[in-house]
XYZ file of C-alpha atoms in Angstrom:
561
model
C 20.373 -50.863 -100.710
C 19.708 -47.245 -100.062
C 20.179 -45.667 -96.691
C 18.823 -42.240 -95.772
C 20.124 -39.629 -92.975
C 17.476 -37.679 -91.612
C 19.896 -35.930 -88.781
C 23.014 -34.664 -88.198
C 23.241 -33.504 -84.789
C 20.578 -33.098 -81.849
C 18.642 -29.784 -82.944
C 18.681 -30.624 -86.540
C 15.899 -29.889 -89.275
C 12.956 -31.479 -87.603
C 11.113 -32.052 -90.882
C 13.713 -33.526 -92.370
C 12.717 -37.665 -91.259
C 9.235 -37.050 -93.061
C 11.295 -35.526 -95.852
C 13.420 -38.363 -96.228
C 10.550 -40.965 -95.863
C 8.174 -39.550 -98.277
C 10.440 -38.215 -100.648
C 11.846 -41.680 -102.375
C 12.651 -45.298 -102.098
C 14.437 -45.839 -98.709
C 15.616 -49.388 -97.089
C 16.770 -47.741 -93.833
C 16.479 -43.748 -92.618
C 19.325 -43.340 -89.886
C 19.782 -40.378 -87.690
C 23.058 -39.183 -86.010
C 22.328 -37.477 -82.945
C 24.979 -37.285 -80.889
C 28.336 -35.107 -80.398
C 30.971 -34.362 -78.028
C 28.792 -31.333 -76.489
C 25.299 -33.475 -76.833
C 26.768 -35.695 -74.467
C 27.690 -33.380 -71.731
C 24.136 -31.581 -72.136
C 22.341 -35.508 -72.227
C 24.313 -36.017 -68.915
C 22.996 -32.897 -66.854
C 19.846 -33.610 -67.771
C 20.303 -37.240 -66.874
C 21.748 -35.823 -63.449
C 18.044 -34.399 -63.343
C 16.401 -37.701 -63.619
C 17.222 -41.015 -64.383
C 14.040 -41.315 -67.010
C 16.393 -38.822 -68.704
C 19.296 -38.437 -71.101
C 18.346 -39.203 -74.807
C 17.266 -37.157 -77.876
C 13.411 -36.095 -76.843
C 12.926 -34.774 -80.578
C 13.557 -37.884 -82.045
C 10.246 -39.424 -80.105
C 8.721 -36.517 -81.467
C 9.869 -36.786 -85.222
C 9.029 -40.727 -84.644
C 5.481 -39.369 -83.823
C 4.329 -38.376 -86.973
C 6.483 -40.287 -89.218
C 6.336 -43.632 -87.324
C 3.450 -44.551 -89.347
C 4.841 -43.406 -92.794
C 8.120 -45.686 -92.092
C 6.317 -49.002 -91.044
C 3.520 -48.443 -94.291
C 7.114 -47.997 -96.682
C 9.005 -50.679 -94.931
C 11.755 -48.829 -93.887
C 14.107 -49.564 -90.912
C 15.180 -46.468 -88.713
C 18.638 -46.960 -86.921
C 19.258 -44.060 -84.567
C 22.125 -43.115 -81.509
C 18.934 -40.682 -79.919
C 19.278 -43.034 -76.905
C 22.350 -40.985 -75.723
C 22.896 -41.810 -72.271
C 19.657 -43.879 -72.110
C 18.825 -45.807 -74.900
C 17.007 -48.280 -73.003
C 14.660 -45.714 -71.755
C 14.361 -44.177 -75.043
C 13.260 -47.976 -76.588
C 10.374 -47.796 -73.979
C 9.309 -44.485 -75.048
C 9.542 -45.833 -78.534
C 7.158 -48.622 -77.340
C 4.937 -46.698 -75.331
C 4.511 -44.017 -78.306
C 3.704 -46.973 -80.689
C 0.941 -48.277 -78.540
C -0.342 -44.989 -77.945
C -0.612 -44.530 -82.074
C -2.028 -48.240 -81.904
C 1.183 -49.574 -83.869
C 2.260 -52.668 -83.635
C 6.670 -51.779 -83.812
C 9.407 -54.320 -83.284
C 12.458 -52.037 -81.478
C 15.492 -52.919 -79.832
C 18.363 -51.063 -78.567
C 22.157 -51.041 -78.056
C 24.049 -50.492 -74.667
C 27.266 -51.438 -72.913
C 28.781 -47.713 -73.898
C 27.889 -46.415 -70.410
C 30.995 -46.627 -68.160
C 30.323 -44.447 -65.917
C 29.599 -46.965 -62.886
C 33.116 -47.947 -63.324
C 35.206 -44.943 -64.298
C 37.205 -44.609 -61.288
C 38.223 -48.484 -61.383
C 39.506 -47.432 -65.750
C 41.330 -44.738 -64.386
C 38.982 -41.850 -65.961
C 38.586 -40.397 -62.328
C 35.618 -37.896 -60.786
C 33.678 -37.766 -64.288
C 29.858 -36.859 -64.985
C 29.550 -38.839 -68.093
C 31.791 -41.738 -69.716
C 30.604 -43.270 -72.911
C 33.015 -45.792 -75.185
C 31.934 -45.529 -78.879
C 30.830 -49.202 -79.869
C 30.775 -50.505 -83.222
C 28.229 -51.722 -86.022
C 27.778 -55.463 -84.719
C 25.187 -55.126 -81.794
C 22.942 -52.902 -84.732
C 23.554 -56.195 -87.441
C 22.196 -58.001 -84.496
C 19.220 -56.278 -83.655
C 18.295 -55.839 -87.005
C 18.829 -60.033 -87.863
C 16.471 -60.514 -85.262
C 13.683 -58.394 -87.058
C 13.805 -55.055 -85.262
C 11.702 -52.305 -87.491
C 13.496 -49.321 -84.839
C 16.805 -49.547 -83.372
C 18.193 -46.813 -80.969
C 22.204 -46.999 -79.542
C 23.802 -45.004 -77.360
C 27.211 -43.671 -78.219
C 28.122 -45.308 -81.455
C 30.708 -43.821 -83.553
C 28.600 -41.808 -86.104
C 28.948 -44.405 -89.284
C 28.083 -46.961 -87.062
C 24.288 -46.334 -88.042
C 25.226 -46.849 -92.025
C 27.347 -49.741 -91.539
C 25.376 -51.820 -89.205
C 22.630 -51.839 -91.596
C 24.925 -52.156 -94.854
C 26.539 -55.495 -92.970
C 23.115 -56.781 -91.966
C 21.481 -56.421 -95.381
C 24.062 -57.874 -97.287
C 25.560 -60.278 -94.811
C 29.307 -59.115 -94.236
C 31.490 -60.658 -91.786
C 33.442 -59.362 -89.454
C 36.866 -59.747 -91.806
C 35.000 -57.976 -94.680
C 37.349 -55.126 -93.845
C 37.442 -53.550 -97.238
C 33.672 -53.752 -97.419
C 33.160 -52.147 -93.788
C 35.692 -49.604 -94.535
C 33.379 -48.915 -97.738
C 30.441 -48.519 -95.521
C 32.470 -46.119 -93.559
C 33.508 -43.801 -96.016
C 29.729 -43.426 -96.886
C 28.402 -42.927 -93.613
C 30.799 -40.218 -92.533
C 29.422 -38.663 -95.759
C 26.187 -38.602 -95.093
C 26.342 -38.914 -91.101
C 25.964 -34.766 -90.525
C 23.451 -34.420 -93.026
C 23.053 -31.249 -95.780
C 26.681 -31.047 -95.410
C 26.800 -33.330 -98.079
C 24.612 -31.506 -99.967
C 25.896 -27.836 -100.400
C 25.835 -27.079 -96.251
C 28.851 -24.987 -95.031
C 30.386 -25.565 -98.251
C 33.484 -23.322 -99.146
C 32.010 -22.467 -102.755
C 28.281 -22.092 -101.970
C 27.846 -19.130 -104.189
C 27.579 -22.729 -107.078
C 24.996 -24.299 -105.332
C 21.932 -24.418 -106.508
C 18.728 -23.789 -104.148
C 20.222 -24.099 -100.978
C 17.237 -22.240 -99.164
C 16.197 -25.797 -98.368
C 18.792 -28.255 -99.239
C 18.286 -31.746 -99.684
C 19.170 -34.493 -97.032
C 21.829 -37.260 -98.727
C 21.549 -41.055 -99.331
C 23.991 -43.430 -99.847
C 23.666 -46.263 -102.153
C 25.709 -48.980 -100.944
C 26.015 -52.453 -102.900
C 27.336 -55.601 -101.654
C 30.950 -54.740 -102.324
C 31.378 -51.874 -100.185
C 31.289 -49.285 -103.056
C 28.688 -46.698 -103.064
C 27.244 -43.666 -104.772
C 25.979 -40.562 -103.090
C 22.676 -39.000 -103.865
C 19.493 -37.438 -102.759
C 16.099 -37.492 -103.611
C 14.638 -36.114 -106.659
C 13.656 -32.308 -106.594
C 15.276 -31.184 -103.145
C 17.548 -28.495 -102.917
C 21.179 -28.023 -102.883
C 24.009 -30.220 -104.982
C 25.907 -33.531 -104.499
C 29.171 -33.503 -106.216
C 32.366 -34.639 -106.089
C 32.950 -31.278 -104.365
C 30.648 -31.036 -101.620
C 31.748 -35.339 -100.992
C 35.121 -34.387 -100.543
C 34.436 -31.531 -98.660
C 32.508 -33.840 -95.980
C 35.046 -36.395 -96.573
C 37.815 -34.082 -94.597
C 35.614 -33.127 -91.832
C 36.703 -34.098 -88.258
C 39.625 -36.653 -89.582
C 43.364 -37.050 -89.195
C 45.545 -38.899 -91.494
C 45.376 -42.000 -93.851
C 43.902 -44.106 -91.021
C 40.756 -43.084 -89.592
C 39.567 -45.659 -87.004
C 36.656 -47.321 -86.170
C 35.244 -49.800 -84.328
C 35.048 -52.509 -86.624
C 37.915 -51.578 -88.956
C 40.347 -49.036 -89.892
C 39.526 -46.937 -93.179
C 42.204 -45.895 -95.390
C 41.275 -42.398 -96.310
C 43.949 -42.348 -98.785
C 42.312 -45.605 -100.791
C 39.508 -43.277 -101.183
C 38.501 -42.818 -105.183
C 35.772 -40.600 -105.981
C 33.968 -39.761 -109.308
C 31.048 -38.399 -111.074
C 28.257 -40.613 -111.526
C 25.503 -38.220 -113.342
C 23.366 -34.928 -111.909
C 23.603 -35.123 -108.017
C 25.549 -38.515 -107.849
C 29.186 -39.033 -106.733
C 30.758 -42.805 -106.823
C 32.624 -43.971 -104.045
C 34.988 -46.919 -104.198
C 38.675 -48.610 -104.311
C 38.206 -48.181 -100.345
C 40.102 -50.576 -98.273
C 40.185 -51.234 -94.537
C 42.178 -52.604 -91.832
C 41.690 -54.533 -88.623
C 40.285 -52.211 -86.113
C 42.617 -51.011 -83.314
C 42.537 -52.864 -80.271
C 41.168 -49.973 -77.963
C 38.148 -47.804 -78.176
C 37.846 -44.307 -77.754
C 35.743 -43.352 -75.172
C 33.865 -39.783 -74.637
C 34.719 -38.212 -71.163
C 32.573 -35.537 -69.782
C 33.072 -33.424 -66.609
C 32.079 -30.419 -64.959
C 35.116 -27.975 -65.260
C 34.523 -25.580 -62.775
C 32.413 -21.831 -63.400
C 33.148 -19.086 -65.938
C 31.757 -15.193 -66.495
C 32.278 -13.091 -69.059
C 31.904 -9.343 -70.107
C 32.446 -7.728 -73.099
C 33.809 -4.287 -73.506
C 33.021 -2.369 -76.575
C 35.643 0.155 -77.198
C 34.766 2.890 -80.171
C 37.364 5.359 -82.298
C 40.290 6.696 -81.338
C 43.001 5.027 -79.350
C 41.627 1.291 -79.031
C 44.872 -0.159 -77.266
C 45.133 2.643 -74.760
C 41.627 1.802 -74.214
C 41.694 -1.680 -73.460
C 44.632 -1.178 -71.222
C 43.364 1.004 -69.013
C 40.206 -1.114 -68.392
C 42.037 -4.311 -67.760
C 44.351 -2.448 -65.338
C 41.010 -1.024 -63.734
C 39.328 -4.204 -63.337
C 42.254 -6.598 -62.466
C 42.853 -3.963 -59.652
C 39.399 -4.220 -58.595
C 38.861 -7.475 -57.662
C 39.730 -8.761 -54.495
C 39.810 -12.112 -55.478
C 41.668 -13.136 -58.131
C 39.764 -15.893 -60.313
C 41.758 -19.285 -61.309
C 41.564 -18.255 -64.856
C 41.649 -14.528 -66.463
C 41.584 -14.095 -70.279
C 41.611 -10.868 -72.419
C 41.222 -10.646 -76.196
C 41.101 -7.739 -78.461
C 38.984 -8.256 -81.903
C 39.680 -5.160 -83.523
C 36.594 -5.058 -85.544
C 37.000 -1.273 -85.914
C 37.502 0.260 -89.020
C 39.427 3.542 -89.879
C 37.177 6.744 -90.474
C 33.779 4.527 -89.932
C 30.953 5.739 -91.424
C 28.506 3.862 -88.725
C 29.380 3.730 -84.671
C 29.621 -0.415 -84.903
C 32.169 -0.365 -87.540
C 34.244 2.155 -85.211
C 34.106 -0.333 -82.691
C 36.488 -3.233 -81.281
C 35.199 -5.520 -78.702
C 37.475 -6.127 -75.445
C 36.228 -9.744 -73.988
C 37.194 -10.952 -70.940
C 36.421 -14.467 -69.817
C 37.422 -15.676 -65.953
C 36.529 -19.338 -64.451
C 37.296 -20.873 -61.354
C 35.833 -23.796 -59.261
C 34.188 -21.390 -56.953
C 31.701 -19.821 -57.933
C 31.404 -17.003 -56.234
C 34.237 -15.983 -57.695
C 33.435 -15.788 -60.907
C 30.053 -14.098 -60.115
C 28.863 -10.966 -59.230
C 32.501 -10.032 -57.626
C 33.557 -9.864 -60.998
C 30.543 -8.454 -63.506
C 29.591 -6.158 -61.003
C 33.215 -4.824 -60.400
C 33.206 -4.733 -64.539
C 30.305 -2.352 -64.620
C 30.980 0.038 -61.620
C 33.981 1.164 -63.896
C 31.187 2.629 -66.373
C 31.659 5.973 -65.366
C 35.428 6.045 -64.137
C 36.903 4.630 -67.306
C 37.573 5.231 -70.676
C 35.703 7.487 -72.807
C 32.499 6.097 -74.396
C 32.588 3.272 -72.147
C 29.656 0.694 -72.493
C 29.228 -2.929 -72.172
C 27.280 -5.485 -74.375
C 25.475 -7.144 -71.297
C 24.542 -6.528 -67.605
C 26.425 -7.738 -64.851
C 25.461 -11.648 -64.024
C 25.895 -15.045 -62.277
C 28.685 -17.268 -63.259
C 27.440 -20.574 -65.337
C 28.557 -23.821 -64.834
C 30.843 -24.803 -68.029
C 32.028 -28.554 -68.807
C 35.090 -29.857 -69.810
C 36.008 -33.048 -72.556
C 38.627 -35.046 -72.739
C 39.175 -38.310 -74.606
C 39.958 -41.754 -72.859
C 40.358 -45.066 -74.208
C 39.768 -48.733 -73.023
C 40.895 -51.982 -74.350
C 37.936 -53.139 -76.126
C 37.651 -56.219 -73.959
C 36.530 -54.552 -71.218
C 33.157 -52.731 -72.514
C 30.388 -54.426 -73.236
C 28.469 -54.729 -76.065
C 25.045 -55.542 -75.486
C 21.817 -55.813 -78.434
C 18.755 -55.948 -76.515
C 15.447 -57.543 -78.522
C 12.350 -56.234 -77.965
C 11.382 -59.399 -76.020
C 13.703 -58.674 -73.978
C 16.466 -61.155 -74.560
C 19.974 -59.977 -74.773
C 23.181 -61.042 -76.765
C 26.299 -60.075 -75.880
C 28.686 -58.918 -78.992
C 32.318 -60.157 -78.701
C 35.012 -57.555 -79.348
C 37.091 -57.969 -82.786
C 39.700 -60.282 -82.101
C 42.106 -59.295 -85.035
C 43.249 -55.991 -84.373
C 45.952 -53.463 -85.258
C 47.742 -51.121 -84.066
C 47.204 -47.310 -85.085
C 50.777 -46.384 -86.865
C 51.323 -43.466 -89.264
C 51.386 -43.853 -92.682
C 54.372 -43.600 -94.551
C 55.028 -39.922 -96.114
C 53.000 -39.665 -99.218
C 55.655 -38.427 -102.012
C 55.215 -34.405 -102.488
C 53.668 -34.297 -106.377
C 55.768 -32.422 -108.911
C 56.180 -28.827 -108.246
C 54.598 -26.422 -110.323
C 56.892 -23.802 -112.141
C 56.182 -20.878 -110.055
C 55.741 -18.021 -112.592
C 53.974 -14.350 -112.189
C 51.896 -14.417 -109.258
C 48.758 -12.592 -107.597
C 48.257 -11.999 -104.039
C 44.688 -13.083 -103.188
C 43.038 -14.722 -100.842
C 43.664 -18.587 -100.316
C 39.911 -19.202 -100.824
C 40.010 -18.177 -104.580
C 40.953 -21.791 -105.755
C 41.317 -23.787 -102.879
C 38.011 -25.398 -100.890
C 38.372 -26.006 -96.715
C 36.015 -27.903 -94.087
C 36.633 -27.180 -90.672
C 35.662 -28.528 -86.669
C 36.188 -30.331 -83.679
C 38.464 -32.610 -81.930
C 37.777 -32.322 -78.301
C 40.316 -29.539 -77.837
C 41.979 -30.000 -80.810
C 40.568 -29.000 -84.518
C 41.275 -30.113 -87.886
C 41.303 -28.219 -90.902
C 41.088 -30.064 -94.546
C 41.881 -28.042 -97.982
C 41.572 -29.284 -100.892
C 42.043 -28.271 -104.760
C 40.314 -28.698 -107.865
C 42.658 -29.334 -110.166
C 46.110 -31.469 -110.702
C 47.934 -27.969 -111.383
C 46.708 -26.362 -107.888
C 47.105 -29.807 -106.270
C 50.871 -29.780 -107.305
C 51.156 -25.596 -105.866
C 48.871 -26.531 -102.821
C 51.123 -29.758 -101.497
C 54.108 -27.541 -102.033
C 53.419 -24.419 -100.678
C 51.017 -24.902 -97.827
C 53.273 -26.021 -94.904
C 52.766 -26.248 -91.209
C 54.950 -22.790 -91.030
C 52.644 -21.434 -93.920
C 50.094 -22.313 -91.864
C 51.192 -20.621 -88.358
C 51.824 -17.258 -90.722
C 48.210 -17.552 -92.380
C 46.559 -18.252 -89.115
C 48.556 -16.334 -85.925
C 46.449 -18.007 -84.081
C 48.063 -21.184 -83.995
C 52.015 -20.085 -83.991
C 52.608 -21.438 -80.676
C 50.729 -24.850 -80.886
C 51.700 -28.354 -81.825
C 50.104 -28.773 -86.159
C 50.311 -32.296 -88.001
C 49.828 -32.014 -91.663
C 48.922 -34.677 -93.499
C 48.320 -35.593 -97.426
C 45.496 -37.352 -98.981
C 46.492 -37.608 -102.951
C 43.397 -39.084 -103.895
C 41.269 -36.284 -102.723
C 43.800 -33.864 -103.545
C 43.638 -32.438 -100.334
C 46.073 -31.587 -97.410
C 44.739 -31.644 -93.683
C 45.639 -30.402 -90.552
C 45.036 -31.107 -87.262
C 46.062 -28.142 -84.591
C 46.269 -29.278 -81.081
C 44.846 -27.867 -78.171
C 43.226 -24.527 -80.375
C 40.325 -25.529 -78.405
C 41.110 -25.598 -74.893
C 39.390 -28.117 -73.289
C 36.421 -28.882 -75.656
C 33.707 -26.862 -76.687
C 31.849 -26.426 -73.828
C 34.968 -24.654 -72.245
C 35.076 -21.945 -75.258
C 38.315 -21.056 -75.266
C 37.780 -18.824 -78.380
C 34.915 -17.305 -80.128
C 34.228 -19.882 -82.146
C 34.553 -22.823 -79.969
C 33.634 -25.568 -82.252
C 36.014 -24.299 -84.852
C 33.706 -24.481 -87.536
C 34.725 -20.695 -89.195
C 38.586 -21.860 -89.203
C 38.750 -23.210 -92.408
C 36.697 -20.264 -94.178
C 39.557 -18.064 -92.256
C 42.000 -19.838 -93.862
C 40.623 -19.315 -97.078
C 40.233 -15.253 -96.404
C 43.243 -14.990 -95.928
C 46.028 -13.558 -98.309
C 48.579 -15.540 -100.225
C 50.878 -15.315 -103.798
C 49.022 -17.670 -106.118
C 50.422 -18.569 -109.859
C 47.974 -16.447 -112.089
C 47.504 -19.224 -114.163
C 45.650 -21.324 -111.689
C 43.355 -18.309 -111.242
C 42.277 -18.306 -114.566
């Protein structure tokens, strides 16, 4: 069976479910719409109205493409519904009848905790959302649904709910499931499976409009990535593993449903833009769920300073010890950084520049409002020389804060509702198993060291990069045995704390994944308190791993060649 992705995140290629629908054979098109920032923006708006709080381009995609899916047969599973998916199956509806369609949808609920987040212990929250399984999607879909639309699902949940209901898998099918895992986390954020923020996209082939991927999945659980005929960019064993390390941890990535072994993970070439997936196992699922806490942090401001030529640090000291001085109330948080974008005898004023942020928040805010950008500015003319700003003075916005909970799975509901209205209530696994670290994977044989170059990092080894709530996780991977064997050996945590200064002071798991010969790291707390609290310039940390691979390092020449 072949299962399309049409979306990787809310504000994705728009065209890209008419693309997928008209551009081959499809069973099912899913859509993954949702992300740890998606749900704190789905909850203001919700806070607006109750009608609120899904994916509104998803109704519009649906409107011209509705037609096209129901004339081809295929089945659309998305998580557009957000914090509202039973609103969003009425506006299905209503849009159906409106195009004089005659649609079969259902939707998924029981994430929403919010009604009872003080009695879980998640306290004064504005959104709480557990991420449900596959099982309530297999049942929606048995009872002949042509649309299905969840709330917050983990993101392979849309690929393996159809997988299981099309070929029939139980719920102890683990190494099946975990199969159906491993290819929709592929495909789940879209042309990043296809040559999208891919460490060696000079290769790539027509990436002006790169292709969105499909999985083949068969009954076993194996599969083989691909996309349709013609469209742009490359699926290779390359750009699979790269999407393979995104946003994981160790040997065990959890689900739902089961437990995927990332490090049963075999991958090969299967002709021109298809990569084989299989020897995947699972495990029983752990016995909690995660679940996605949102809250309103407080307010922040910020101003940016741009300091130009000669004496940059004298520069930025004076102005912090100006403004500091000059307000009369101090916010909750102050933070200074210094990018020293300037460059030595610059031949244009911007590359003579560094930029001097400051960011404040506080509860109040007042006092992270015109107090403070105003103060910032009325230094303008009593400060250092060449002294100019990159914005006017302005309000303080309202910034939100994740953290991660979880919940024994017995106590969420899981909840398919038909489009007659009848509901069934999906049971929670009832074998499950504890998360516990894997044992250490044995370090390959070194590789004799020999003349070396110093280049950047980047020159042979590939890295995928992003979010953990405040954490981030950073996967590298080789190319070859030979700069698997220098890679496991000579990238350590404390390599990594020198490459990246960054990160000296935090807490850094490494962890090795032989099959993909790949190393990954997850850095706690890089992030702050999510994305939404931007605790650094790039708050999703999707520009670490291409950092990483800038950077400077002695490689053996003969893995350069």
């Amino acid at each position: 069976m072949r299962i399309g992705n049409c979306s990787g995140f809310y504000g994705d290629r728009h065209s890209a479910m008419r693309e997928m629908l008209t551009g081959g054979e499809l069973d099912y098109l899913t859509g993954d719409y949702l992300a740890e920032l998606t749900m704190l923006i789905l909850a203001r708006d919700r806070a607006k109205s109750p009608d609120r709080g899904y994916a509104k381009t998803f109704l519009t995609q649906l409107e011209e493409c509705l037609g096209i899916a129901l004339d081809r047969g295929v089945r659309i599973v998305a998580n557009a519904g957000g914090l509202n998916p039973a609103g969003l199956a009425d506006a299905v509806r209503a849009l159906a009848q409106q195009l004089g369609l005659a649609v079969n949808v259902a939707h998924v609920e029981g994430d929403d905790l919010l009604p009872r987040a003080g009695e879980l212990g998640f306290g004064n929250v504005l959104a709480a959302n557990a991420y449900l399984g596959a099982w309530g999607i297999v049942d929606c879909l048995g009872s002949g649904a042509d649309v299905v639309v969840t709330g917050r699902v983990t993101d392979a949940s849309v690929i393996v709910g159809p997988a299981a209901a099309h070929f029939g898998w139980d719920r102890g099918d683990y190494d099946r499931l975990a199969g159906a895992v491993a290819a929709g986390h592929v495909i789940e954020c879209g042309a990043q499976a296809t040559g999208g923020n891919y460490a060696f996209f000079t290769e790539i082939p027509d990436l002006t409009h790169p292709g969105f991927p499909l999985a083949e999945i068969n009954s076993d659980g194996s599969s083989v990535i691909t996309k349709h005929p013609g469209t742009g960019g490359q699926v290779s064993v390359d750009t699979v593993t790269a999407q393979l390390l995104y946003e994981v941890s160790g040997a065990r990535y959890a689900n739902p449903d089961v437990t995927l072994r990332m490090d049963s993970i075999t991958l090969s070439d299967d002709g021109p833009d298809r990569v084989r997936i299989d020897g995947v196992r699972g495990e029983p699922p752990p016995p909690t769920l995660k679940v996605s806490l949102n809250s309103i942090g407080g307010f922040r401001n910020s101003m940016t300073f741009v300091l130009t030529g000669l004496d940059i640090e004298a520069k930025a000291e004076l102005v912090r010890t100006q403004l500091e001085s000059a307000l009369t109330v101090k916010p909750a948080e102050l933070e200074w950084t210094l990018a020293r974008t300037d460059h030595e005898n610059a031949d244009t004023e911007e590359t003579a520049s560094a930029l001097l942020h400051c960011v404040v928040r506080d509860p109040d805010p007042a006092n992270v409002g015109r107090q403070f950008s105003s103060a910032a500015v009325e230094l303008a003319l009593a400060s250092y020389p060449g002294f100019t700003t990159t914005a006017p003075p302005g309000d303080g916005q309202v910034y939100g804060v994740f953290t991660a909970g979880y919940v024994d799975a017995t106590e969420v509901p899981h909840v398919a509702v038909h489009a007659d209205g009848t509901r069934t209530d999906i049971p929670p696994a009832t074998e499950t198993k504890e998360l516990e670290p894997v044992a250490p994977f044995a370090l390959p044989e070194p590789l004799p060291f020999g003349e070396t170059q110093r280049v950047p990092l980047g020159r042979i080894a590939g890295a995928r990069s992003g979010d953990k709530g405040g954490s981030a996780n950073v996967g590298v991977w080789a190319r070859s045995v030979d700069q698997w064997r220098w890679l496991a050996h000579t990238l350590t945590t404390d390599k990594l704390r020198e490459l990246l200064p960054e990160t000296a002071d935090l807490t850094i798991h490494r962890y090795l994944l032989p099959n993909l010969r790949a190393v990954n790291f997850v850095i706690e707390g890089i992030l702050g308190e999510g994305v939404a609290y931007q605790a650094r310039f790039d708050p999703q940390a999707k520009g670490l791993g291409e950092w990483l691979r800038g950077r400077h390092i002695d490689i053996p020449e003969g893995l350069l060649e």
